[in-house]
Short mmCIF file of C-alpha atoms in Angstrom, two decimals:
data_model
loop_
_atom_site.label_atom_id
_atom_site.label_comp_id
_atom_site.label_asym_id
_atom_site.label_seq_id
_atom_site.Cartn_x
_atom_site.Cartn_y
_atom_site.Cartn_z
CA UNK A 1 101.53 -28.39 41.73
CA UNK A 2 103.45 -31.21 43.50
CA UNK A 3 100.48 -33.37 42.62
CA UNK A 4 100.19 -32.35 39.40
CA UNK A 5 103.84 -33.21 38.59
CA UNK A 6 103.03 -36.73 40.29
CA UNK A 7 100.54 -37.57 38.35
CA UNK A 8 102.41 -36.77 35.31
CA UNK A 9 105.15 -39.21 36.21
CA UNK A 10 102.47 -41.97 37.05
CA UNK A 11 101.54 -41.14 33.13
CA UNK A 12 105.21 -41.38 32.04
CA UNK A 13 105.60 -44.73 33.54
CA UNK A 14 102.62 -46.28 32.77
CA UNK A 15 103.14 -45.02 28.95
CA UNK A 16 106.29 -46.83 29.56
CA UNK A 17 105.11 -49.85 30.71
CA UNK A 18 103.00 -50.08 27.77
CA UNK A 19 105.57 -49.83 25.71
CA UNK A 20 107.62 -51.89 26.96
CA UNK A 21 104.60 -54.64 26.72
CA UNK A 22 103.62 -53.92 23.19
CA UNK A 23 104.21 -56.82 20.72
CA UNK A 24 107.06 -56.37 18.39
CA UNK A 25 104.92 -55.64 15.57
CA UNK A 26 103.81 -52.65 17.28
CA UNK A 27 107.49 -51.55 17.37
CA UNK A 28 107.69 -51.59 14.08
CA UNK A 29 109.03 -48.47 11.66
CA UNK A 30 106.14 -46.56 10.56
CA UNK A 31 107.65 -45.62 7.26
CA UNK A 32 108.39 -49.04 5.75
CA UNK A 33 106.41 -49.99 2.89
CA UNK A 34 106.96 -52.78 0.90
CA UNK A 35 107.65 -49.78 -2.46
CA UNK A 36 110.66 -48.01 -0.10
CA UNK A 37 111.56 -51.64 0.55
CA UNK A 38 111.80 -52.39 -3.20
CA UNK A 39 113.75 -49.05 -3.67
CA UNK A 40 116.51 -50.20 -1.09
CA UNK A 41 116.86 -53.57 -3.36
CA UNK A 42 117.81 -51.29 -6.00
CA UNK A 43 119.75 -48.81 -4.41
CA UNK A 44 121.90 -52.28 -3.15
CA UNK A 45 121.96 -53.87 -6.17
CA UNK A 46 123.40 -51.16 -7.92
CA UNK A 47 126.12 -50.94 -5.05
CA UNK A 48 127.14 -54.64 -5.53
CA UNK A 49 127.40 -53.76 -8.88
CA UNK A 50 131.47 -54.15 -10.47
CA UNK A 51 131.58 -56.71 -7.82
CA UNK A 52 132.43 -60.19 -9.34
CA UNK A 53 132.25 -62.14 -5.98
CA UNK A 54 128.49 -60.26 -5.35
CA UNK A 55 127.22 -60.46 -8.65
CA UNK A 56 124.89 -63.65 -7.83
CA UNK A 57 123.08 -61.96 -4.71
CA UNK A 58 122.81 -58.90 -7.09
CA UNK A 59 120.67 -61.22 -8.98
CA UNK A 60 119.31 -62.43 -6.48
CA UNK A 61 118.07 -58.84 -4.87
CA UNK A 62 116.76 -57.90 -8.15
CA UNK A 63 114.50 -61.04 -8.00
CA UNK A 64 113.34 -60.21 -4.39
CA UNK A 65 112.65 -56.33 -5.44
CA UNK A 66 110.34 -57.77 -8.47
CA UNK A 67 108.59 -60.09 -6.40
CA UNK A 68 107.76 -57.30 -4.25
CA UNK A 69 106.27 -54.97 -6.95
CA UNK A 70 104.08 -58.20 -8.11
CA UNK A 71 103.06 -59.40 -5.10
CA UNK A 72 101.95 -56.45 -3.23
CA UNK A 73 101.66 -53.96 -6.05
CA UNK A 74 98.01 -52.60 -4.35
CA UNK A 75 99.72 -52.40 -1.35
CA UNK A 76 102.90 -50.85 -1.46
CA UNK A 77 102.82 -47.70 -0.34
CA UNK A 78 100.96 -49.10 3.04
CA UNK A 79 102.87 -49.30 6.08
CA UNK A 80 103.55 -52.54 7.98
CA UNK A 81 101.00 -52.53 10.31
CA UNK A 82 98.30 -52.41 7.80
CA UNK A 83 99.72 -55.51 5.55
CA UNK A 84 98.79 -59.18 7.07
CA UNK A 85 101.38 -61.67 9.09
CA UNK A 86 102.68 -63.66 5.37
CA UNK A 87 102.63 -60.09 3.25
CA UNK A 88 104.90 -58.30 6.22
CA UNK A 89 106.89 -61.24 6.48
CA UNK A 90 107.93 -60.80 2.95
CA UNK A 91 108.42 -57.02 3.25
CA UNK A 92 110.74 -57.40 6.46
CA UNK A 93 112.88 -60.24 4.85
CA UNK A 94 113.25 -58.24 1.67
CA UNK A 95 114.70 -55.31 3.75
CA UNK A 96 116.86 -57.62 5.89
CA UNK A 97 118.26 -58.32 2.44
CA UNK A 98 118.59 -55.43 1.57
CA UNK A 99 120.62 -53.88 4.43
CA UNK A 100 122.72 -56.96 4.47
CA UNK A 101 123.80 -55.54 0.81
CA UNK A 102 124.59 -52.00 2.12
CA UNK A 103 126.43 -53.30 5.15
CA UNK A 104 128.36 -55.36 2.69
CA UNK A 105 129.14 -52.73 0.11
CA UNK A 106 130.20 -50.23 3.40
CA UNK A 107 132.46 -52.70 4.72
CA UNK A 108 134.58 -53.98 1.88
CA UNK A 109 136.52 -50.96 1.44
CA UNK A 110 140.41 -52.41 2.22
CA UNK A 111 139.40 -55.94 2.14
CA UNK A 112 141.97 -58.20 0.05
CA UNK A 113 140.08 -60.12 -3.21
CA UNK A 114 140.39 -63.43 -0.49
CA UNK A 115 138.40 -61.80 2.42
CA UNK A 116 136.11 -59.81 0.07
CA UNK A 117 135.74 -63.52 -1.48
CA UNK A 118 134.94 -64.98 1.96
CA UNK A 119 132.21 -61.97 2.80
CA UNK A 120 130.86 -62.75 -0.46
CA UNK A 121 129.96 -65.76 0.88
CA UNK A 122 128.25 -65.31 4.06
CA UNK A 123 126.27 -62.42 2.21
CA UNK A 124 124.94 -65.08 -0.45
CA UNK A 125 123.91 -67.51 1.80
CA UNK A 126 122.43 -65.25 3.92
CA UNK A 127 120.29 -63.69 1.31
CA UNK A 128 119.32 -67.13 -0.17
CA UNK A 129 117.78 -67.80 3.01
CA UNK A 130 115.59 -64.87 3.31
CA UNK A 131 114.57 -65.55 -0.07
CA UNK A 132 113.65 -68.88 0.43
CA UNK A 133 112.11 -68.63 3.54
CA UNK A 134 108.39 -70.06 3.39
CA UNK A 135 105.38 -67.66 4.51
CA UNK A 136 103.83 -68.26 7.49
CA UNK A 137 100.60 -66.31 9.21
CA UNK A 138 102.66 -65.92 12.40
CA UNK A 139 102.27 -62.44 14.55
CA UNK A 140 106.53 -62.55 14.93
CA UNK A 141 108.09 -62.28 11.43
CA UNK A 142 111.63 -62.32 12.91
CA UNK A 143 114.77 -61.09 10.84
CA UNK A 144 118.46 -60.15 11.36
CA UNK A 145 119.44 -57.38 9.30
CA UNK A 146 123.23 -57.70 10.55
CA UNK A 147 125.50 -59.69 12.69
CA UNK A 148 127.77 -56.75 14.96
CA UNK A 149 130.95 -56.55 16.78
CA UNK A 150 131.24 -55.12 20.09
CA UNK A 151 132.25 -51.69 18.35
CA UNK A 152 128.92 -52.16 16.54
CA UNK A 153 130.69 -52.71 13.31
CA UNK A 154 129.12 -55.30 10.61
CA UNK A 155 130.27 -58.82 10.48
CA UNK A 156 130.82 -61.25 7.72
CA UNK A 157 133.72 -63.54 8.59
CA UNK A 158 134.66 -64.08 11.68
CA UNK A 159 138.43 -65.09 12.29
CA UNK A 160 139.25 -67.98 14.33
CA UNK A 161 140.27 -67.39 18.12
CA UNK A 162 140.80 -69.00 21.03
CA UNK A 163 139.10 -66.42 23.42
CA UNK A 164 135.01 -66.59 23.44
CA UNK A 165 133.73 -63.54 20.75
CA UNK A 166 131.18 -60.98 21.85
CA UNK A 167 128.71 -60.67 18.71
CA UNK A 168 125.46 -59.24 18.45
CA UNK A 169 122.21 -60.23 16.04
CA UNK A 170 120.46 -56.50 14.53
CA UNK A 171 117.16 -57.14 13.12
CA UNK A 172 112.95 -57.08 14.07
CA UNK A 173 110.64 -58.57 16.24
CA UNK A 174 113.99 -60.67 17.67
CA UNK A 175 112.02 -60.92 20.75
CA UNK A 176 108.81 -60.41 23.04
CA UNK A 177 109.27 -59.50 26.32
CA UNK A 178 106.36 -61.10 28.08
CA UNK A 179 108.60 -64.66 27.08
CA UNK A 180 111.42 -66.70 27.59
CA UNK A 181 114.94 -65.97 25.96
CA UNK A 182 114.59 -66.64 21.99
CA UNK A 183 116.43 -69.80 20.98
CA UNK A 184 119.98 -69.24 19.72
CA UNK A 185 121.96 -72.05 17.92
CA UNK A 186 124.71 -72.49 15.73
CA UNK A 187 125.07 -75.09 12.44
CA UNK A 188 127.16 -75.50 9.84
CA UNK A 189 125.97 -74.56 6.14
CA UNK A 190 124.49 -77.88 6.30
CA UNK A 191 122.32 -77.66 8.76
CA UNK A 192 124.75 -80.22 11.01
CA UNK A 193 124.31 -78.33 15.00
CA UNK A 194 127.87 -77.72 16.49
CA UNK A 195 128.98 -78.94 19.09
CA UNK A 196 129.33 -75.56 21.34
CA UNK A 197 126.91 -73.29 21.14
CA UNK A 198 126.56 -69.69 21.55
CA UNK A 199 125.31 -68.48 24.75
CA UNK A 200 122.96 -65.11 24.40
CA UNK A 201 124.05 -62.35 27.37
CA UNK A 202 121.63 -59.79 26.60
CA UNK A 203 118.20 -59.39 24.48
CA UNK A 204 115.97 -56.98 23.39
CA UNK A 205 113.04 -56.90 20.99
CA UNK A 206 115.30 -55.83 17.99
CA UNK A 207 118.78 -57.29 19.22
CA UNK A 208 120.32 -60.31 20.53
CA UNK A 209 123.68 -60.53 22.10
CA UNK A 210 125.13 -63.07 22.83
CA UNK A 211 129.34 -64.83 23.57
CA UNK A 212 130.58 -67.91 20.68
CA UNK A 213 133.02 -69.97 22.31
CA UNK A 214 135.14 -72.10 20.87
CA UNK A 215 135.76 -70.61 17.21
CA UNK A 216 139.35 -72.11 16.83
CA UNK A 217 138.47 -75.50 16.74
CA UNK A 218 136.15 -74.35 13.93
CA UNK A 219 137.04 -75.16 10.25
CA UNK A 220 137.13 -72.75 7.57
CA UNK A 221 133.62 -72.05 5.81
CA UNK A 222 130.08 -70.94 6.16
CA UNK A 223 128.35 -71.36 9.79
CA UNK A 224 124.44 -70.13 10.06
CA UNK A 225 123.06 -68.55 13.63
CA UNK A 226 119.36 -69.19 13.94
CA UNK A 227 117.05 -67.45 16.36
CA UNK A 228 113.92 -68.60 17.36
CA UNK A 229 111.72 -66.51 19.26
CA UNK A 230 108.97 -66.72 21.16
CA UNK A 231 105.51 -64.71 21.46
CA UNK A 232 102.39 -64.83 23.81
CA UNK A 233 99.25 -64.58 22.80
CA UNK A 234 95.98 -64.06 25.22
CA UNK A 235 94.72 -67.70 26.87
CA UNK A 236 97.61 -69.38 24.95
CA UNK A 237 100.84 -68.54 26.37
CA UNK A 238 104.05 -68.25 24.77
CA UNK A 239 105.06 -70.25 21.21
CA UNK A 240 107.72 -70.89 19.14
CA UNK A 241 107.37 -68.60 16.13
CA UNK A 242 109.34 -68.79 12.93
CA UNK A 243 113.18 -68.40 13.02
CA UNK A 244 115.29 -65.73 11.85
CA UNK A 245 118.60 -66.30 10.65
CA UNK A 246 121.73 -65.42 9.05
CA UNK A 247 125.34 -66.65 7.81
CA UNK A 248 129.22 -66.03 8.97
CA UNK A 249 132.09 -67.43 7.35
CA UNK A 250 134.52 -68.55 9.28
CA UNK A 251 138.48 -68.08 8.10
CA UNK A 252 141.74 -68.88 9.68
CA UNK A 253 143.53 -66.33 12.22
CA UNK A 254 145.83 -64.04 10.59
CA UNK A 255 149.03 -65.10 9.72
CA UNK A 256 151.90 -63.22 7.43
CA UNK A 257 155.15 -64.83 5.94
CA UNK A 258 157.24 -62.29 4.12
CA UNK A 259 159.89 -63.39 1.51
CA UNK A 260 162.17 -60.44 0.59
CA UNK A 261 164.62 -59.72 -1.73
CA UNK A 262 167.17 -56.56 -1.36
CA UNK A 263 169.69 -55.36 -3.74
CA UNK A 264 172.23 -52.55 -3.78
CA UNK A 265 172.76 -50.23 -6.39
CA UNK A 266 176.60 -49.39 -6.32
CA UNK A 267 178.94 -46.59 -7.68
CA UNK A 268 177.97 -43.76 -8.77
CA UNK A 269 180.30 -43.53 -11.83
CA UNK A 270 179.19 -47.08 -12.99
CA UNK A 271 175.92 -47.75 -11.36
CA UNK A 272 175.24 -52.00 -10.86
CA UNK A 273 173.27 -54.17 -8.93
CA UNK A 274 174.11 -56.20 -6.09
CA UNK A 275 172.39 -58.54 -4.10
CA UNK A 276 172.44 -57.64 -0.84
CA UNK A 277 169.99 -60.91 0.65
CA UNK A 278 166.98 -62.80 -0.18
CA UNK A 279 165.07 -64.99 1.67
CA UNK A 280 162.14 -65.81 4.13
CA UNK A 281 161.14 -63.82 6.99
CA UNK A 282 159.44 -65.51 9.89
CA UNK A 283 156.09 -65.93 10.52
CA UNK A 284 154.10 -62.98 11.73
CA UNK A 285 150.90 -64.42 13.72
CA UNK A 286 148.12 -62.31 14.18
CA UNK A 287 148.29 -58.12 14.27
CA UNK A 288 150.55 -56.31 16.06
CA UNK A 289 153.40 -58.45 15.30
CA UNK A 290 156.93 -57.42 14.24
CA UNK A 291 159.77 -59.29 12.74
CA UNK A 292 163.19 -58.41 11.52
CA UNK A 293 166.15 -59.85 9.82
CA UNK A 294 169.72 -58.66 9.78
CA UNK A 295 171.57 -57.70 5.82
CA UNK A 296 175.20 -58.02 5.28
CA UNK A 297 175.68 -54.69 3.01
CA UNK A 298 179.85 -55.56 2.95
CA UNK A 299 179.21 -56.48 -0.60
CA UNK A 300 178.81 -52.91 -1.73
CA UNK A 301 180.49 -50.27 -0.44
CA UNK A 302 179.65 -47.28 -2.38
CA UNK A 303 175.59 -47.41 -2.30
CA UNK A 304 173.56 -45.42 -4.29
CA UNK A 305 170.42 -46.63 -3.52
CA UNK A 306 168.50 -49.95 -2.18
CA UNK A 307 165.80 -51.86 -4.09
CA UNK A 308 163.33 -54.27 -2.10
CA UNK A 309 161.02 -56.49 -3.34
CA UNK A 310 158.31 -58.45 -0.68
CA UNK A 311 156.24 -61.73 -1.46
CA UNK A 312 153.39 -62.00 1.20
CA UNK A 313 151.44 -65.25 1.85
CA UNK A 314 148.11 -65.19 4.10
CA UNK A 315 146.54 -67.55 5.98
CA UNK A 316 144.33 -68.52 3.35
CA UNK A 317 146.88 -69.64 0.85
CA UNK A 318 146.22 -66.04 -0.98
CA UNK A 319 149.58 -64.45 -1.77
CA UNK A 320 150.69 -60.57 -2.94
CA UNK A 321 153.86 -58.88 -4.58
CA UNK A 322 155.16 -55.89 -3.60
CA UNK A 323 157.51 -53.80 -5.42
CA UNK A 324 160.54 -53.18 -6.14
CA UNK A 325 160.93 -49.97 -4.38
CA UNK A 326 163.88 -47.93 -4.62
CA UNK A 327 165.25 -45.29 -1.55
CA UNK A 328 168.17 -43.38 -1.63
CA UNK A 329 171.20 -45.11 0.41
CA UNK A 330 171.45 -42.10 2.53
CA UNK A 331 167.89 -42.41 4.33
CA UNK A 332 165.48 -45.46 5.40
CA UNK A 333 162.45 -45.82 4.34
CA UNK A 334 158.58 -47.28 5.10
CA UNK A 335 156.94 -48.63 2.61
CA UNK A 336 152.77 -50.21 2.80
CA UNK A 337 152.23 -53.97 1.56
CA UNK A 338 148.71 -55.72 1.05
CA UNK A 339 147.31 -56.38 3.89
CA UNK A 340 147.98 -54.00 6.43
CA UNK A 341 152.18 -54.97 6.71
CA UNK A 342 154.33 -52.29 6.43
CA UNK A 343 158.45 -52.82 5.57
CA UNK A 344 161.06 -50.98 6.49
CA UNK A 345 164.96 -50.97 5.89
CA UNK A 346 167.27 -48.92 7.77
CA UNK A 347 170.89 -49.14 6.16
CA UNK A 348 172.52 -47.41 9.15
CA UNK A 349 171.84 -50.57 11.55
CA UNK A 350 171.30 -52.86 8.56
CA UNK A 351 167.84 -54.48 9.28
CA UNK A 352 164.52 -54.73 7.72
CA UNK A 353 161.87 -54.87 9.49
CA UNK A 354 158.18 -56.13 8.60
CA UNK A 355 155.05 -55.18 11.30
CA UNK A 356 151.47 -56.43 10.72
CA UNK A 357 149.63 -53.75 11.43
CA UNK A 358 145.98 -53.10 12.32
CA UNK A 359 143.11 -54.77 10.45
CA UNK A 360 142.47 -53.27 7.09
CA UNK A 361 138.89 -55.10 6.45
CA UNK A 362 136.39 -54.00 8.42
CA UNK A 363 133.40 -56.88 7.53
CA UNK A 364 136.43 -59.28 8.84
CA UNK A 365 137.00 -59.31 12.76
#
């Protein structure tokens, strides 16, 4: 019995082992086929849809679900492993694409028109380059379905910071074991290589992680990671294969100013408005943040009720109104702004008070 159960580890492991040594394209999903590839352009399109900022990589998924159909149509309901290096190239690009889309359409939910704007972006250019990528008859057709957080949350701008960002690259055939580390760089939209460079921490077959430094001395716009990866074939060695890659736009780190107005309603017999104060608040940098601001109320002293009224200016130049709203002068009140502020007046110490809350975008980090 005990050397029964030995040999059956010495299976496990060396199953294992081979496993672990297989080329990437043996790791592939059995159930991808160039036809449920098509379907997921659809399904993606159709999400993007209402979506004036998304409305040109709509097009543009359309076009990569029709060039599907066409170009494989006697072979789309075969899996991967049965289609040649250039044909399963174009099926794992086109699904790249495609759940770029979803993670796009799943992550938008809270996002102000600017960051929704700026994720627009990085989507675009990301799907234009899986598009436009040539064919090549390589064994590794490498593509990054996603750019993740540490939480494992998508990414599609990436805010400014001074601290070095843990980010990860999701996608296939990233990497073969039996070789060196994949090439990671960083360029601007342009092609232009920046000056620091991310430095990859961990890597897998289907994932790359890896630290950016220096993101605060980056300007605003679109930045492009590219991984090249390597794979060994017998009597050759290891070679460069063709690079995978995808875009991030970069925006400046959050930053609130707050201009309020607040007005008293007095007397109940003869209800009119006073002002109470109006100005500008002081910045709030990042999330987290609190600021208040002291209100003479001596100029009515028979309240009714209090009437506020926000402006709020973003980092980006983007700017929101809020209100008026109106609370009874017996009880203070919290009300929501754009952007994930909240403002609050308390008449019985006389200060508003404006906190930046958490994050309400989640493809912004």
């Amino acid at each position: 019995m005990n050397e029964a159960r030995h040999r059956l580890r010495q299976l496990a492991g060396f199953a294992l082992l081979l496993a672990l040594a297989a080329p990437a394209s043996a790791q592939l999903p059995p159930r991808l086929t160039a036809g449920s590839v098509a379907d997921q352009l659809d399904a993606a399109r159709q999400r993007l849809a209402g979506q004036p900022a998304a409305a040109a990589t709509a097009q543009q998924l359309q076009a990569l679900a029709q060039n599907l159909r066409v170009a494989l149509a006697n072979q789309l309901a075969q899996p991967l492993t049965a289609l040649d290096d250039r044909a399963r190239g174009l099926v794992l690009r086109a699904h790249a694409a495609a759940q770029l889309a979803a993670d796009f359409a799943d992550s938008t939910g809270g996002c102000r028109e600017g960051e929704a704007a700026s994720m627009a972006k990085a989507l675009a250019l990301s799907v234009r380059q899986l598009a436009q990528a040539p064919a090549e008859g390589k064994p590794m057709q490498a593509t990054i379905d996603r750019v993740e957080t540490a939480d494992h949350a998508a990414l599609f701008a990436l805010r400014t910071k001074d601290k070095p960002v843990a980010l990860a690259l999701v996608g296939s055939e990233l990497h073969d074991l039996q070789c060196p580390d994949p090439q990671l760089s960083a360029t601007d939209a342009n092609g232009t290589t920046l000056s620091v460079q991310p430095r990859i921490t961990n890597v897998l077959p289907t994932r790359i992680e890896f630290e950016w430094p220096g993101t605060a001395a980056l300007a605003a716009g679109s930045y492009v990671l590219h991984a090249r990866p390597q794979h060994k074939a017998f009597l050759v060695g290891c070679s460069a294969q063709p690079e995978a890659s995808v875009a991030v736009q970069v925006v400046p780190a959050p930053k609130f100013t707050v201009g309020y107005a607040l007005d008293a309603v007095c007397g109940r017999a003869a209800p009119r408005t006073v002002p109470l104060g109006k100005g500008t608040l002081p910045p709030l940098d990042g999330y987290g943040a609190t600021v208040t601001q002291a209100i003479d109320t001596s100029a009515c002293a028979d309240p009714v009720a209090y009437r506020i009224s926000a402006t709020i200016t973003y980092a980006d130049g983007a700017s929101a109104k809020a209100g008026p709203f109106e609370q009874s002068a017996d009880a203070n009140a919290t009300v929501g702004l754009p952007g994930g502020l909240s403002l609050s007046w308390d008449p019985a110490v006389r200060q508003l008070f404006v906190r930046s809350g958490a994050p309400m975008c989640k493809g912004v980090r």
